[in-house]
XYZ file of C-alpha atoms in Angstrom:
349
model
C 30.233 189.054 193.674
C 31.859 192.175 192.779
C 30.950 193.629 189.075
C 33.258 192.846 186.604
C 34.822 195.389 184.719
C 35.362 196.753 180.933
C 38.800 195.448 180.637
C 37.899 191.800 182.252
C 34.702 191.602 180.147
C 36.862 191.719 177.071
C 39.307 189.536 178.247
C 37.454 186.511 179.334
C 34.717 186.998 175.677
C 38.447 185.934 173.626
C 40.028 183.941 176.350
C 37.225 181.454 176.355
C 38.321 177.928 174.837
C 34.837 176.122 174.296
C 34.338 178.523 171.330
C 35.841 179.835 168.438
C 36.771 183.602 169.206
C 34.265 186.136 167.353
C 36.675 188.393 166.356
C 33.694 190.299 164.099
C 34.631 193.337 166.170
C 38.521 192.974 166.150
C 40.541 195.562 163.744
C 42.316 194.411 161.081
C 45.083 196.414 160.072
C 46.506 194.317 157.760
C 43.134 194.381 155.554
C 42.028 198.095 156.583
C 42.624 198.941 152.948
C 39.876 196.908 152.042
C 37.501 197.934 154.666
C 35.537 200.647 156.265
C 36.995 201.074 159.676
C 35.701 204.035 160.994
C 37.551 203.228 164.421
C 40.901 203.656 162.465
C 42.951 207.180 161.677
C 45.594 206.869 158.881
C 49.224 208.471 159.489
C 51.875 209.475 157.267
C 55.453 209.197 158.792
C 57.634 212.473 158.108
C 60.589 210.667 159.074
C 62.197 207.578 157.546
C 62.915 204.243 159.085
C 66.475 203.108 158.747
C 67.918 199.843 158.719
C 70.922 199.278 161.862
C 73.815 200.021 159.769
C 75.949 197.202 160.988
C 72.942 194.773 158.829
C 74.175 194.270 155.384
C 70.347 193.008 154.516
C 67.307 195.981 153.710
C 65.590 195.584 157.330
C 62.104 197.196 155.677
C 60.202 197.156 152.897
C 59.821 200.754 152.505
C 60.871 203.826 154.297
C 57.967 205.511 154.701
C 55.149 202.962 155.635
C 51.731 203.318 156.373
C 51.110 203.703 160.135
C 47.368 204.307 161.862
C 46.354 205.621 165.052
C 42.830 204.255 166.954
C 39.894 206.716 167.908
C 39.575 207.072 171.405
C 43.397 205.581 172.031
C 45.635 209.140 172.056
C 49.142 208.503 171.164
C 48.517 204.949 170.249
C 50.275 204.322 166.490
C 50.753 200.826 164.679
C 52.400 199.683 161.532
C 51.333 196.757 160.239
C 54.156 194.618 158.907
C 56.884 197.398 157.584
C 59.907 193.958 158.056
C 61.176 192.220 154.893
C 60.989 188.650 155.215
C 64.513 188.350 156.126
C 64.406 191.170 159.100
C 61.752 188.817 160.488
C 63.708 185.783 160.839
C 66.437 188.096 161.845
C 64.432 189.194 165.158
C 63.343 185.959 165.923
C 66.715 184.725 166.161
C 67.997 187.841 168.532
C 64.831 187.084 170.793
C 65.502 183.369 170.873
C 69.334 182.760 170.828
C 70.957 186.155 171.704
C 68.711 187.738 174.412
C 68.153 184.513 176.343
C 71.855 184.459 177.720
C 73.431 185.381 180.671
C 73.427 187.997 182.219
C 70.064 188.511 181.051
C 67.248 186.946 183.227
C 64.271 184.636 181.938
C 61.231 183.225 184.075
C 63.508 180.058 184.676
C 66.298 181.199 186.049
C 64.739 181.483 189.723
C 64.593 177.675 189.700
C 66.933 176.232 187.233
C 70.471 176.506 186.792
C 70.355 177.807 183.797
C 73.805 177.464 181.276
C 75.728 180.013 179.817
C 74.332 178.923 176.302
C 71.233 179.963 175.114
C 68.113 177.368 175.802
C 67.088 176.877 172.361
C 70.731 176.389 170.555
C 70.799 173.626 173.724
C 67.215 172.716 172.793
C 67.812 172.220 169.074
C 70.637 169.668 169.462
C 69.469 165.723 168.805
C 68.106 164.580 172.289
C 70.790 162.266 172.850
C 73.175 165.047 173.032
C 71.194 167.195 175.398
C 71.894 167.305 179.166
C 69.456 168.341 181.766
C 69.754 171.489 183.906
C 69.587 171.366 187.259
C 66.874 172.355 189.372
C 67.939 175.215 191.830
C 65.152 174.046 193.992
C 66.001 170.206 194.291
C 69.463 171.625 194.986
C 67.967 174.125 197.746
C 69.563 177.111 196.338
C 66.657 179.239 195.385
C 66.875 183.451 196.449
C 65.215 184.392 199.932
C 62.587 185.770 198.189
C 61.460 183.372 195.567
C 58.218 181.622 196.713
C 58.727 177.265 196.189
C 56.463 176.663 192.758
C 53.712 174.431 193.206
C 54.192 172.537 189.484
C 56.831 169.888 190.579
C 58.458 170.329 187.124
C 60.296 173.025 189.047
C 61.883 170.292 191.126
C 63.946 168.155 189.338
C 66.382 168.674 186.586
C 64.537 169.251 183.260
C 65.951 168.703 179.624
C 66.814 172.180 177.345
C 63.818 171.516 175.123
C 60.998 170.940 177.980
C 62.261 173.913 179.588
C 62.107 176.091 176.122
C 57.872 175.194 176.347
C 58.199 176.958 179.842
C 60.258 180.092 178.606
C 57.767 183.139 178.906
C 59.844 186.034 179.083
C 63.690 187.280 179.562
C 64.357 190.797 180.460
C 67.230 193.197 178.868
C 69.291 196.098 179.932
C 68.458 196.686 183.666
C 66.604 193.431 185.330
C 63.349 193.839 186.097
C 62.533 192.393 189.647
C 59.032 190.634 189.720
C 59.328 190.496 193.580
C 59.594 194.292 194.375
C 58.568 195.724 190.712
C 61.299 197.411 190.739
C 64.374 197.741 188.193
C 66.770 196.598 191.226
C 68.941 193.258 190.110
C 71.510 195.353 188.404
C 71.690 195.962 184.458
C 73.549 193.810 181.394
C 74.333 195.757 178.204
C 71.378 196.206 176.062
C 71.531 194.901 172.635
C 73.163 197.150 170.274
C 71.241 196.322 166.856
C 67.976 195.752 169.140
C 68.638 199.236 170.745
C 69.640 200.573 166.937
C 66.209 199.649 165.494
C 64.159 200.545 168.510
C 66.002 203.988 168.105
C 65.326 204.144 164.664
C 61.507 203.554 164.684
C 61.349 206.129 167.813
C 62.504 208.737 165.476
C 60.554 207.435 162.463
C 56.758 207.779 164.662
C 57.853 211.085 165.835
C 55.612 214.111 165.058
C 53.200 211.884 162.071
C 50.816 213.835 159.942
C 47.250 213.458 159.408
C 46.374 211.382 155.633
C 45.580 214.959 154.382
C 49.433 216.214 155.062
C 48.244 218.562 158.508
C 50.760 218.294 161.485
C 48.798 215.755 164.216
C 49.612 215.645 168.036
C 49.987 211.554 168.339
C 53.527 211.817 169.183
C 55.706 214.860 169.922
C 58.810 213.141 171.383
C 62.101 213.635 169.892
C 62.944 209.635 168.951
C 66.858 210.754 168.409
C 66.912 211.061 172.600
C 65.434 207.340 172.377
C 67.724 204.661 174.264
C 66.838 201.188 175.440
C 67.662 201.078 179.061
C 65.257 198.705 179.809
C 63.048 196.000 177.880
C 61.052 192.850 178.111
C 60.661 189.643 175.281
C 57.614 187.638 176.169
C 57.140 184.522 174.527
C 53.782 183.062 174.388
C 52.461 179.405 173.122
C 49.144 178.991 171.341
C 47.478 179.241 174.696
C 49.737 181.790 176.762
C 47.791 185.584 177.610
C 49.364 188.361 179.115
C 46.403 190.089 181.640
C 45.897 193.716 181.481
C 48.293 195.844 183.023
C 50.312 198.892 182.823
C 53.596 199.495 182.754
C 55.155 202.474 184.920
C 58.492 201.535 186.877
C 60.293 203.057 183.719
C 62.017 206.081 185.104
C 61.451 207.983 181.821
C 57.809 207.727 181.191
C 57.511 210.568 178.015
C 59.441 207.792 176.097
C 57.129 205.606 173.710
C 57.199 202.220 174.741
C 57.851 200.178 171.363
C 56.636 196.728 170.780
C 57.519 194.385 167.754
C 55.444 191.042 167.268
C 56.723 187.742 165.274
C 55.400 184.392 164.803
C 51.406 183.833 165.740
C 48.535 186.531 165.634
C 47.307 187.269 168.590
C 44.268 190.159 169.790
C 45.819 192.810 171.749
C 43.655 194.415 173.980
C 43.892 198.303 174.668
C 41.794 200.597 176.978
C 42.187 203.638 178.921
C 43.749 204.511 182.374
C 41.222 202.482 184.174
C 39.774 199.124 183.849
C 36.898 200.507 183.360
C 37.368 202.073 180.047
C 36.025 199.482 177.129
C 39.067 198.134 175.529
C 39.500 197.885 171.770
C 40.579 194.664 170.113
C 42.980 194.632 167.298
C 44.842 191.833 165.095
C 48.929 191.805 165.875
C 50.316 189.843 162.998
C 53.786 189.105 162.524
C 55.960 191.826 161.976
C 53.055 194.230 163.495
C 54.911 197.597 165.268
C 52.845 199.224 168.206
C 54.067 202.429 170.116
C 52.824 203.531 173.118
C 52.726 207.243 173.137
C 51.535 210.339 174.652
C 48.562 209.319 176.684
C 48.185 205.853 175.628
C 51.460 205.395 177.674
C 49.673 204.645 180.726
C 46.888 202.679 178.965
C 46.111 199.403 180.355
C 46.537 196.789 177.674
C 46.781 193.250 177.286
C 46.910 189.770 175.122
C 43.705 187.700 175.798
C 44.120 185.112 172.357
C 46.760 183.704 170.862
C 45.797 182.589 167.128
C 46.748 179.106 166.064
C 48.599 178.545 162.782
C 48.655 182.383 162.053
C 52.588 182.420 161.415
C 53.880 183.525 158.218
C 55.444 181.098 155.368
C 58.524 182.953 155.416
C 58.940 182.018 158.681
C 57.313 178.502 158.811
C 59.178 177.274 155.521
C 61.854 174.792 157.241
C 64.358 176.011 155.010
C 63.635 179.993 154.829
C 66.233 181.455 156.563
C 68.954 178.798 155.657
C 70.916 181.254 153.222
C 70.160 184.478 156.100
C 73.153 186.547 157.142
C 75.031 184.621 160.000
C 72.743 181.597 159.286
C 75.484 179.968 159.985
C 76.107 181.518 163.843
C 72.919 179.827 164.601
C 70.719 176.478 165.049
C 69.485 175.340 161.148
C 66.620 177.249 160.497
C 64.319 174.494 160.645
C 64.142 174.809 164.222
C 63.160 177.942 164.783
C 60.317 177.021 161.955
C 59.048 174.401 164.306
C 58.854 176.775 167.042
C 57.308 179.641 165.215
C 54.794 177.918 164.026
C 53.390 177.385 166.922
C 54.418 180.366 169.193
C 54.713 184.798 169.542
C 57.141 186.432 170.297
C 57.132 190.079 171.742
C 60.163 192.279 172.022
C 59.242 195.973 173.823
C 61.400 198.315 174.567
């Protein structure tokens, strides 16, 4: 048996489900304050973070938020939790209901017919009013390249709400192909306020200083050239990881790669530009920004654990988000409580 490596050791010590995770090693960010954290660099931003101006709502809590970069991680920044309450349920609501439609591709549309409307607006109607989607491969019109799924849940029609447990990602701006790797299925227009914020926190991490005011090299990419072409959600369940990987079929790799977390904690795994490079765990709590920079952009990096009943009250209350801007444009907000409570989500760009 071949020796397992850094990166795998990690992963399988948090994956393991006959134990509760140690996570004695795991940085905190949200309590660094509190703690002695040699592993952890503080950052001052030089640049503000601005809210999309076509949000009437305050989409952070402060301009100017405390980010941190990780020893032995170049180019790697977070910021804990910078979203008001509101922003929050805001995001969740673009990953769940906007993103998910047509022409933008999920993990289900290879084998299910999927409707124009967006799975969970379908899967929050009463059941008797839900109709089931066809399954491409009971019909026989799966692609030439899609390989027949083993699970036979894939082959017969499914209702909206069974099929939002099996939603795991959805891509945006130009379709990733999972086949080939390759950005080749074409491209649908990338969200505007999505593409707005990911913009404005580009330009926000750019050029940070060190806690004592000195110019650092984290990140020396001009965020105002930022634009989304290209970006994944991932959804995960209490029991959903993401394996190590890295991502590299962007065609402009000096970008940061930006990635916002909501709903259940989950350790993130980071490493180096092998396997074999020990990883370091940290805590991604709701709200959590990480960017990818500089060297860390070809990091491998993973999610081994998602945390059980780790969401936040503002987004778990059944009635938090009922007075929210264009509330109304969208399923009551006790459904997306339900949900949250028991599920990430992951929007990178």
């Amino acid at each position: 048996m071949s020796q397992q490596t850094a990166f795998r050791r990690a992963e399988k010590q948090y994956k393991a489900r006959d134990r509760r995770p140690d996570l004695s090693t795991v940085i905190d960010l949200a309590a660094i304050e509190t703690s002695n954290e040699p592993r952890v660099r503080r950052l001052c931003l030089t640049r503000d973070l601005c809210t999309p101006s076509a949000l009437p709502f305050r989409m952070f809590t402060e301009s100017r938020p405390r980010a941190y970069a990780i020893h032995g991680h170049p180019g790697l920044i977070v910021i804990p939790n910078p979203f008001t309450d509101e922003s929050q349920r805001w995001l969740a609501r673009k990953c769940l209901c906007d993103c998910t439609q047509p022409p933008n591709r999920t993990n289900l549309d290879p084998f299910f017919d999927m409707p124009a409307a967006s799975l969970f607006t379908l899967a929050s109607k009463p059941s008797k009013r839900q109709c089931a989607v066809d399954s491409r491969v009971q019909l026989g019109i799966m692609g030439p390249d899609i390989t027949q799924p083993k699970d036979k849940f894939y082959s017969q029609p499914a209702m909206p709400a069974d099929l939002l447990e099996r939603l795991r990602w959805c891509t945006l701006g130009w379709q990733y192909n999972w086949t080939t790797k390759k950005y080749d299925l074409g491209a649908s227009a990338f969200d505007s306020m999505l593409n707005e914020l990911m913009r404005s926190i580009a330009v926000a991490i750019g050029n940070p200083a060190s806690a004592g005011g000195d110019a650092c090299s984290d990140n020396s990419y001009d965020g105002s050239q930022f634009s989304s072409q290209a970006g994944i959600i991932n959804y995960y369940d209490e029991r959903t990881t993401m394996a190590g990987h890295v991502d590299k079929t962007e065609e402009t790799m000096d970008a940061p790669l930006i990635s916002l977390s909501v709903g259940l904690t989950c350790v993130y795994l980071i490493g180096g530009p092998t396997r074999e490079t020990e990883p370091t765990p940290l805590l991604l709590h709701s709200g959590d920004i990480l960017a990818m920079c500089g060297e860390s952009r070809l990091a491998f990096h993973g999610v081994p654990r998602v945390l059980a009943n780790t969401s936040p009250v503002c987004l778990t209350k059944p009635d938090a988000g009922d007075n929210d801007f264009l509330a109304d444009k969208y399923p009551a907000w006790r459904h997306f409580a339900v949900y949250l409570n028991a599920h990430r989500i992951n929007c990178n760009a």
